[in-house]
């Protein structure tokens, strides 16, 4: 069964064809990073206009790369939320048009659930129950997954998401946008040299990163940061603080719940220090998609759509975008 996945929730225009929920036949991502970086962050109006320009060429490339004709496609899966309303609308309306024209089932997908399903794009499948940590630009959610489509939210960020904290800290340190890869690169040239706070929020599975971000701001304001070595040291210290909190709290929750595995996902899960920290410290197996499947893509949407289809979760033509959609 071949599913066409479409993703336009934020600043990546993406389309992919995935067979039987795990074989990627094509996975095309058109990033808008160069356009938004000149503003230091995502401009929603610009993002939706750019999706409009890019979506059809991206779809064509995904079909050509998969060597697929419309007769080969069995269903269309698309992200309906969470995300930017104007951006989501482009993907959802294109998906509806394709499904209607080719008489295909339409499957609306939660972007956070899709991030988790990037872990199914592999030969060895995850085992239930598992604990999912979704760390992206907009979310830091800890979710127990008891089976396909069964999610129980345990924790979330109380302020900034982990990716958002990376983006803001990078901006404070003058490292540019997007902040995650910029901090990771700067941190690689140094080791943690400043003492920065960690919000443990004892007794809760929630996270908080705004205090850490403010501490970086004070560090830069109160010290001489003209030396690039200091910037690298601050980047490494910041990254270490985020990694410590995410790893420690998630592993503690996994032990408490007695889950079989931990599943990482979302753009921040492409960070090597975070990946290494989880695999080095977790007593249960940790599954992490390759970096290119952690950041936004449509293969994960198609993989998620495949499991919806198997559970009979098909949407009607009235399916709409839900910018504030949550999981569990
Ligand atoms: O999942 P994603 O591509 O989009 C959202 O759904 O938000 O995540 C984007 C976020 C951005 O905040 C970006 O700075 C962060 O993921 N990110 C990283 C890395 N690559 C992307 N954070 C830390 N280290 C990275 N290597
Ligand atoms: Zn995402």
Tab-separated table of C-alpha atoms and ligand atoms in Angstrom:
chain	number	residue	atom	x	y	z
A	1	UNK	CA	0.000	0.000	0.000
A	2	UNK	CA	1.459	3.353	-1.077
A	3	UNK	CA	0.580	6.538	0.802
A	4	UNK	CA	1.367	10.071	-0.341
A	5	UNK	CA	2.235	12.237	2.676
A	6	UNK	CA	2.057	16.047	2.663
A	7	UNK	CA	3.525	18.350	5.337
A	8	UNK	CA	3.278	22.165	5.431
A	9	UNK	CA	2.731	22.932	9.137
A	10	UNK	CA	5.668	25.305	9.564
A	11	UNK	CA	8.502	26.324	7.257
A	12	UNK	CA	9.203	23.112	5.313
A	13	UNK	CA	7.176	22.192	2.242
A	14	UNK	CA	7.365	18.405	2.077
A	15	UNK	CA	5.899	15.457	0.168
A	16	UNK	CA	6.782	11.763	0.335
A	17	UNK	CA	5.601	8.384	-0.868
A	18	UNK	CA	5.866	5.556	1.682
A	19	UNK	CA	5.000	1.918	1.042
A	20	UNK	CA	3.373	-0.214	3.763
A	21	UNK	CA	4.145	2.374	6.426
A	22	UNK	CA	7.902	1.861	6.483
A	23	UNK	CA	9.553	1.848	3.034
A	24	UNK	CA	10.433	5.364	1.889
A	25	UNK	CA	10.068	5.540	-1.902
A	26	UNK	CA	10.606	9.292	-1.954
A	27	UNK	CA	11.024	12.033	0.638
A	28	UNK	CA	11.270	15.585	-0.692
A	29	UNK	CA	11.709	18.566	1.649
A	30	UNK	CA	11.934	22.178	0.434
A	31	UNK	CA	13.252	24.266	3.320
A	32	UNK	CA	12.440	27.960	3.684
A	33	UNK	CA	15.326	28.511	6.120
A	34	UNK	CA	17.224	30.874	3.798
A	35	UNK	CA	14.149	33.067	3.380
A	36	UNK	CA	13.270	33.284	7.102
A	37	UNK	CA	16.853	33.530	8.391
A	38	UNK	CA	17.094	37.139	7.191
A	39	UNK	CA	14.282	37.965	9.646
A	40	UNK	CA	15.807	35.879	12.471
A	41	UNK	CA	12.739	33.618	12.692
A	42	UNK	CA	9.659	32.367	10.851
A	43	UNK	CA	7.326	34.997	9.380
A	44	UNK	CA	3.936	33.205	9.061
A	45	UNK	CA	2.686	35.225	6.052
A	46	UNK	CA	5.906	34.586	4.151
A	47	UNK	CA	5.771	30.882	5.060
A	48	UNK	CA	2.275	30.314	3.643
A	49	UNK	CA	3.050	32.223	0.429
A	50	UNK	CA	6.206	30.169	-0.001
A	51	UNK	CA	4.276	26.894	0.524
A	52	UNK	CA	1.927	27.989	-2.254
A	53	UNK	CA	4.845	28.521	-4.637
A	54	UNK	CA	6.648	25.302	-3.715
A	55	UNK	CA	3.991	22.671	-3.052
A	56	UNK	CA	3.290	21.561	-6.643
A	57	UNK	CA	6.952	21.188	-7.699
A	58	UNK	CA	7.647	19.335	-4.431
A	59	UNK	CA	4.715	16.977	-5.098
A	60	UNK	CA	5.896	16.358	-8.661
A	61	UNK	CA	9.414	15.545	-7.417
A	62	UNK	CA	8.047	13.136	-4.788
A	63	UNK	CA	5.999	11.266	-7.407
A	64	UNK	CA	8.867	11.155	-9.926
A	65	UNK	CA	11.411	10.031	-7.304
A	66	UNK	CA	9.025	7.263	-6.159
A	67	UNK	CA	8.462	6.273	-9.815
A	68	UNK	CA	4.758	6.386	-8.966
A	69	UNK	CA	1.728	7.300	-11.071
A	70	UNK	CA	-1.556	8.375	-9.472
A	71	UNK	CA	-2.909	4.854	-10.030
A	72	UNK	CA	-0.191	3.552	-7.688
A	73	UNK	CA	-1.234	5.776	-4.766
A	74	UNK	CA	-3.772	4.288	-2.307
A	75	UNK	CA	-4.361	7.202	0.085
A	76	UNK	CA	-3.305	10.783	0.868
A	77	UNK	CA	-2.182	11.729	4.395
A	78	UNK	CA	-1.711	15.356	5.419
A	79	UNK	CA	-0.790	17.282	8.571
A	80	UNK	CA	-3.845	19.159	9.925
A	81	UNK	CA	-2.131	20.603	13.062
A	82	UNK	CA	-0.559	21.800	15.235
A	83	UNK	CA	1.144	24.531	13.233
A	84	UNK	CA	0.654	27.870	11.502
A	85	UNK	CA	-2.923	28.181	10.215
A	86	UNK	CA	-1.987	29.742	6.873
A	87	UNK	CA	0.705	27.136	6.248
A	88	UNK	CA	-1.482	24.172	7.236
A	89	UNK	CA	-4.244	25.396	4.911
A	90	UNK	CA	-2.033	25.040	1.836
A	91	UNK	CA	-1.198	21.384	2.534
A	92	UNK	CA	-4.712	20.405	3.583
A	93	UNK	CA	-6.363	21.978	0.542
A	94	UNK	CA	-3.847	20.476	-1.876
A	95	UNK	CA	-4.376	17.060	-0.227
A	96	UNK	CA	-8.153	17.432	-0.540
A	97	UNK	CA	-7.886	18.384	-4.217
A	98	UNK	CA	-5.665	15.387	-4.988
A	99	UNK	CA	-7.842	12.958	-3.020
A	100	UNK	CA	-11.004	14.263	-4.668
A	101	UNK	CA	-9.573	14.238	-8.201
A	102	UNK	CA	-8.129	10.730	-7.883
A	103	UNK	CA	-10.891	9.317	-5.621
A	104	UNK	CA	-8.472	8.482	-2.822
A	105	UNK	CA	-9.093	8.222	0.937
A	106	UNK	CA	-7.997	11.366	2.818
A	107	UNK	CA	-6.271	11.012	6.192
A	108	UNK	CA	-5.687	14.026	8.472
A	109	UNK	CA	-2.683	13.578	10.742
A	110	UNK	CA	-1.503	15.212	13.986
A	111	UNK	CA	2.016	16.592	13.358
A	112	UNK	CA	3.242	15.458	16.818
A	113	UNK	CA	1.946	11.923	16.253
A	114	UNK	CA	3.675	11.976	12.849
A	115	UNK	CA	6.989	12.918	14.529
A	116	UNK	CA	6.642	9.813	16.742
A	117	UNK	CA	5.864	7.651	13.691
A	118	UNK	CA	9.225	8.569	12.149
A	119	UNK	CA	10.366	5.756	14.477
A	120	UNK	CA	8.363	3.247	12.393
A	121	UNK	CA	10.341	4.062	9.223
A	122	UNK	CA	12.774	1.246	10.012
A	123	UNK	CA	12.955	-2.549	9.883
A	124	UNK	CA	12.895	-3.233	13.630
A	125	UNK	CA	9.603	-1.821	14.904
A	126	UNK	CA	9.125	-0.102	18.290
A	127	UNK	CA	7.575	-2.122	21.110
A	128	UNK	CA	4.633	-1.064	23.302
A	129	UNK	CA	4.321	0.359	25.847
A	130	UNK	CA	6.912	3.001	25.060
A	131	UNK	CA	7.687	6.501	26.272
A	132	UNK	CA	7.863	9.161	23.560
A	133	UNK	CA	9.769	12.421	23.902
A	134	UNK	CA	8.837	14.887	21.160
A	135	UNK	CA	11.227	17.842	21.150
A	136	UNK	CA	10.590	20.333	18.368
A	137	UNK	CA	10.424	24.072	17.765
A	138	UNK	CA	6.948	24.327	19.270
A	139	UNK	CA	6.689	21.375	21.658
A	140	UNK	CA	8.493	19.420	24.367
A	141	UNK	CA	6.002	16.668	25.144
A	142	UNK	CA	6.476	13.474	27.122
A	143	UNK	CA	3.832	10.964	26.039
A	144	UNK	CA	3.183	7.328	26.989
A	145	UNK	CA	2.158	5.259	23.966
A	146	UNK	CA	0.294	2.081	24.861
A	147	UNK	CA	-0.465	1.000	21.276
A	148	UNK	CA	-1.155	2.490	17.850
A	149	UNK	CA	-3.207	5.647	18.339
A	150	UNK	CA	-3.109	5.358	22.170
A	151	UNK	CA	-1.422	8.375	23.716
A	152	UNK	CA	-1.334	9.631	27.281
A	153	UNK	CA	0.388	12.967	27.828
A	154	UNK	CA	2.558	12.960	30.953
A	155	UNK	CA	4.453	16.213	30.592
A	156	UNK	CA	4.917	19.284	28.434
A	157	UNK	CA	6.883	22.480	28.542
A	158	UNK	CA	5.484	25.160	30.812
A	159	UNK	CA	7.085	27.937	28.749
A	160	UNK	CA	9.567	27.643	25.856
A	161	UNK	CA	9.842	24.425	23.839
A	162	UNK	CA	13.332	22.876	23.713
A	163	UNK	CA	13.829	23.890	20.059
A	164	UNK	CA	12.514	27.365	20.773
A	165	UNK	CA	15.064	27.671	23.604
A	166	UNK	CA	17.854	26.637	21.187
A	167	UNK	CA	16.626	29.247	18.681
A	168	UNK	CA	16.425	32.024	21.305
A	169	UNK	CA	19.785	31.190	22.913
A	170	UNK	CA	21.427	31.168	19.470
A	171	UNK	CA	19.965	34.585	18.753
A	172	UNK	CA	21.305	35.930	22.087
A	173	UNK	CA	24.744	34.489	21.273
A	174	UNK	CA	24.639	35.945	17.744
A	175	UNK	CA	24.757	32.504	16.137
A	176	UNK	CA	21.898	32.946	13.662
A	177	UNK	CA	18.781	30.970	12.739
A	178	UNK	CA	17.835	28.135	13.056
A	179	UNK	CA	19.461	28.000	16.444
A	180	UNK	CA	19.650	24.252	17.067
A	181	UNK	CA	22.211	23.370	14.393
A	182	UNK	CA	24.069	26.690	15.059
A	183	UNK	CA	24.430	25.953	18.797
A	184	UNK	CA	25.440	22.351	18.097
A	185	UNK	CA	28.155	23.521	15.682
A	186	UNK	CA	29.482	26.208	18.058
A	187	UNK	CA	29.361	23.789	21.022
A	188	UNK	CA	31.461	21.233	19.134
A	189	UNK	CA	34.418	23.636	19.323
A	190	UNK	CA	34.302	23.842	23.135
A	191	UNK	CA	33.235	22.194	26.357
A	192	UNK	CA	30.723	23.527	28.910
A	193	UNK	CA	32.576	26.380	30.636
A	194	UNK	CA	29.753	28.278	32.365
A	195	UNK	CA	27.442	27.162	35.120
A	196	UNK	CA	23.829	27.423	33.904
A	197	UNK	CA	20.612	26.466	35.746
A	198	UNK	CA	18.481	23.353	35.173
A	199	UNK	CA	14.763	23.439	35.981
A	200	UNK	CA	14.048	19.979	37.399
A	201	UNK	CA	10.390	20.648	38.402
A	202	UNK	CA	10.530	17.755	40.868
A	203	UNK	CA	7.445	15.542	41.073
A	204	UNK	CA	6.321	16.557	37.577
A	205	UNK	CA	7.120	15.349	34.048
A	206	UNK	CA	6.846	18.933	32.760
A	207	UNK	CA	9.785	20.914	31.423
A	208	UNK	CA	10.779	24.585	31.631
A	209	UNK	CA	13.482	26.268	29.564
A	210	UNK	CA	12.774	29.993	29.878
A	211	UNK	CA	14.946	30.383	33.022
A	212	UNK	CA	17.875	28.831	31.187
A	213	UNK	CA	17.359	31.191	28.252
A	214	UNK	CA	17.293	34.195	30.629
A	215	UNK	CA	20.484	32.939	32.307
A	216	UNK	CA	22.211	32.946	28.885
A	217	UNK	CA	20.951	36.498	28.338
A	218	UNK	CA	22.432	37.630	31.699
A	219	UNK	CA	25.694	35.813	30.948
A	220	UNK	CA	26.123	37.709	27.689
A	221	UNK	CA	25.025	41.026	29.213
A	222	UNK	CA	27.361	40.795	32.228
A	223	UNK	CA	30.514	39.445	30.553
A	224	UNK	CA	32.805	40.277	27.665
A	225	UNK	CA	31.739	38.027	24.793
A	226	UNK	CA	33.967	39.483	22.091
A	227	UNK	CA	36.098	36.323	22.270
A	228	UNK	CA	34.522	33.574	20.071
A	229	UNK	CA	35.813	30.986	22.583
A	230	UNK	CA	33.402	32.391	25.169
A	231	UNK	CA	30.501	32.082	22.726
A	232	UNK	CA	31.422	28.482	22.026
A	233	UNK	CA	31.693	27.811	25.769
A	234	UNK	CA	28.278	29.339	26.405
A	235	UNK	CA	26.753	27.328	23.530
A	236	UNK	CA	28.226	24.115	24.964
A	237	UNK	CA	27.012	24.989	28.481
A	238	UNK	CA	23.504	25.746	27.214
A	239	UNK	CA	23.326	22.553	25.145
A	240	UNK	CA	24.548	20.491	28.101
A	241	UNK	CA	21.881	21.975	30.385
A	242	UNK	CA	19.060	21.130	27.917
A	243	UNK	CA	20.454	17.643	27.300
A	244	UNK	CA	20.813	16.945	31.060
A	245	UNK	CA	17.200	17.868	31.817
A	246	UNK	CA	15.639	16.078	28.832
A	247	UNK	CA	17.653	12.896	29.389
A	248	UNK	CA	17.372	12.681	33.169
A	249	UNK	CA	13.643	13.430	33.390
A	250	UNK	CA	12.691	11.127	30.504
A	251	UNK	CA	14.776	8.204	31.767
A	252	UNK	CA	13.339	8.627	35.282
A	253	UNK	CA	9.807	8.541	33.861
A	254	UNK	CA	10.635	5.473	31.741
A	255	UNK	CA	11.877	3.638	34.852
A	256	UNK	CA	8.822	4.678	36.874
A	257	UNK	CA	6.411	3.540	34.155
A	258	UNK	CA	8.274	0.331	33.280
A	259	UNK	CA	8.088	0.981	29.515
A	260	UNK	CA	9.942	-1.253	27.064
A	261	UNK	CA	11.532	1.513	25.012
A	262	UNK	CA	12.077	5.255	24.730
A	263	UNK	CA	11.266	6.866	21.356
A	264	UNK	CA	12.824	10.247	20.582
A	265	UNK	CA	11.510	12.500	17.831
A	266	UNK	CA	11.291	16.115	16.633
A	267	UNK	CA	13.948	18.469	15.285
A	268	UNK	CA	15.937	18.664	18.552
A	269	UNK	CA	16.339	14.848	18.460
A	270	UNK	CA	18.776	15.372	15.573
A	271	UNK	CA	21.201	16.870	18.142
A	272	UNK	CA	24.137	14.488	18.567
A	273	UNK	CA	24.815	15.356	22.213
A	274	UNK	CA	21.181	14.538	23.057
A	275	UNK	CA	21.231	11.309	21.049
A	276	UNK	CA	24.488	10.184	22.711
A	277	UNK	CA	23.270	11.106	26.184
A	278	UNK	CA	20.117	8.994	25.787
A	279	UNK	CA	21.846	5.962	24.317
A	280	UNK	CA	24.660	6.145	26.902
A	281	UNK	CA	22.391	6.485	29.942
A	282	UNK	CA	19.090	4.732	29.272
A	283	UNK	CA	18.495	1.311	30.836
A	284	UNK	CA	15.907	0.529	28.118
A	285	UNK	CA	16.535	0.650	24.343
A	286	UNK	CA	16.285	4.131	22.820
A	287	UNK	CA	15.017	4.501	19.257
A	288	UNK	CA	15.909	7.707	17.403
A	289	UNK	CA	15.165	8.365	13.723
A	290	UNK	CA	18.107	9.455	11.542
A	291	UNK	CA	18.542	13.258	11.765
A	292	UNK	CA	16.767	13.910	8.439
A	293	UNK	CA	13.646	12.164	9.744
A	294	UNK	CA	13.715	14.056	13.080
A	295	UNK	CA	13.207	17.466	11.478
A	296	UNK	CA	9.957	18.142	9.604
A	297	UNK	CA	9.321	15.813	6.655
A	298	UNK	CA	6.389	14.114	4.945
A	299	UNK	CA	7.599	10.499	5.191
A	300	UNK	CA	6.612	10.550	8.879
A	301	UNK	CA	3.168	11.890	7.893
A	302	UNK	CA	2.698	9.041	5.407
A	303	UNK	CA	3.890	6.466	7.994
A	304	UNK	CA	1.403	7.830	10.529
A	305	UNK	CA	-1.338	7.903	7.881
A	306	UNK	CA	-0.712	4.230	7.136
A	307	UNK	CA	-1.522	3.268	10.750
A	308	UNK	CA	-4.619	5.501	10.748
A	309	UNK	CA	-5.760	3.733	7.576
A	310	UNK	CA	-5.225	0.307	9.144
A	311	UNK	CA	-7.318	1.417	12.125
A	312	UNK	CA	-10.077	2.647	9.768
A	313	UNK	CA	-9.452	6.301	10.662
A	314	UNK	CA	-10.321	7.998	7.343
A	315	UNK	CA	-11.451	11.624	7.234
A	316	UNK	CA	-14.301	13.298	5.366
A	317	UNK	CA	-14.051	16.289	3.005
A	318	UNK	CA	-14.924	18.567	5.922
A	319	UNK	CA	-11.602	17.877	7.681
A	320	UNK	CA	-10.076	21.228	8.630
A	321	UNK	CA	-6.823	22.616	9.983
A	322	UNK	CA	-6.461	22.650	13.799
A	323	UNK	CA	-3.536	25.018	14.570
A	324	UNK	CA	-3.709	24.315	18.341
A	325	UNK	CA	-4.055	20.521	18.093
A	326	UNK	CA	-2.398	18.597	20.948
A	327	UNK	CA	-1.617	14.926	21.555
A	328	UNK	CA	-2.899	12.778	24.422
B	1	LIG	O1	10.494	19.276	14.372
B	1	LIG	P1	10.996	20.509	13.754
B	1	LIG	O2	11.756	20.384	12.450
B	1	LIG	O3	9.847	21.542	13.505
B	1	LIG	C1	8.812	21.726	14.433
B	1	LIG	O4	7.861	20.918	14.433
B	1	LIG	O5	8.968	22.686	15.221
B	1	LIG	O6	11.924	21.212	14.848
B	1	LIG	C2	12.558	22.420	14.603
B	1	LIG	C3	13.372	22.791	15.838
B	1	LIG	C4	14.009	24.160	15.746
B	1	LIG	O7	13.752	24.866	16.948
B	1	LIG	C5	15.495	23.846	15.595
B	1	LIG	O8	16.345	24.831	16.157
B	1	LIG	C6	15.601	22.520	16.332
B	1	LIG	O9	14.420	21.828	16.012
B	1	LIG	N1	16.771	21.755	15.871
B	1	LIG	C7	17.807	21.415	16.670
B	1	LIG	C8	18.738	20.767	15.830
B	1	LIG	N2	18.229	20.714	14.574
B	1	LIG	C9	17.019	21.330	14.617
B	1	LIG	N3	18.017	21.621	17.985
B	1	LIG	C10	19.180	21.178	18.499
B	1	LIG	N4	20.144	20.568	17.762
B	1	LIG	C11	19.976	20.345	16.436
B	1	LIG	N5	20.932	19.743	15.725
B	2	LIG	ZN1	7.832	19.253	13.562
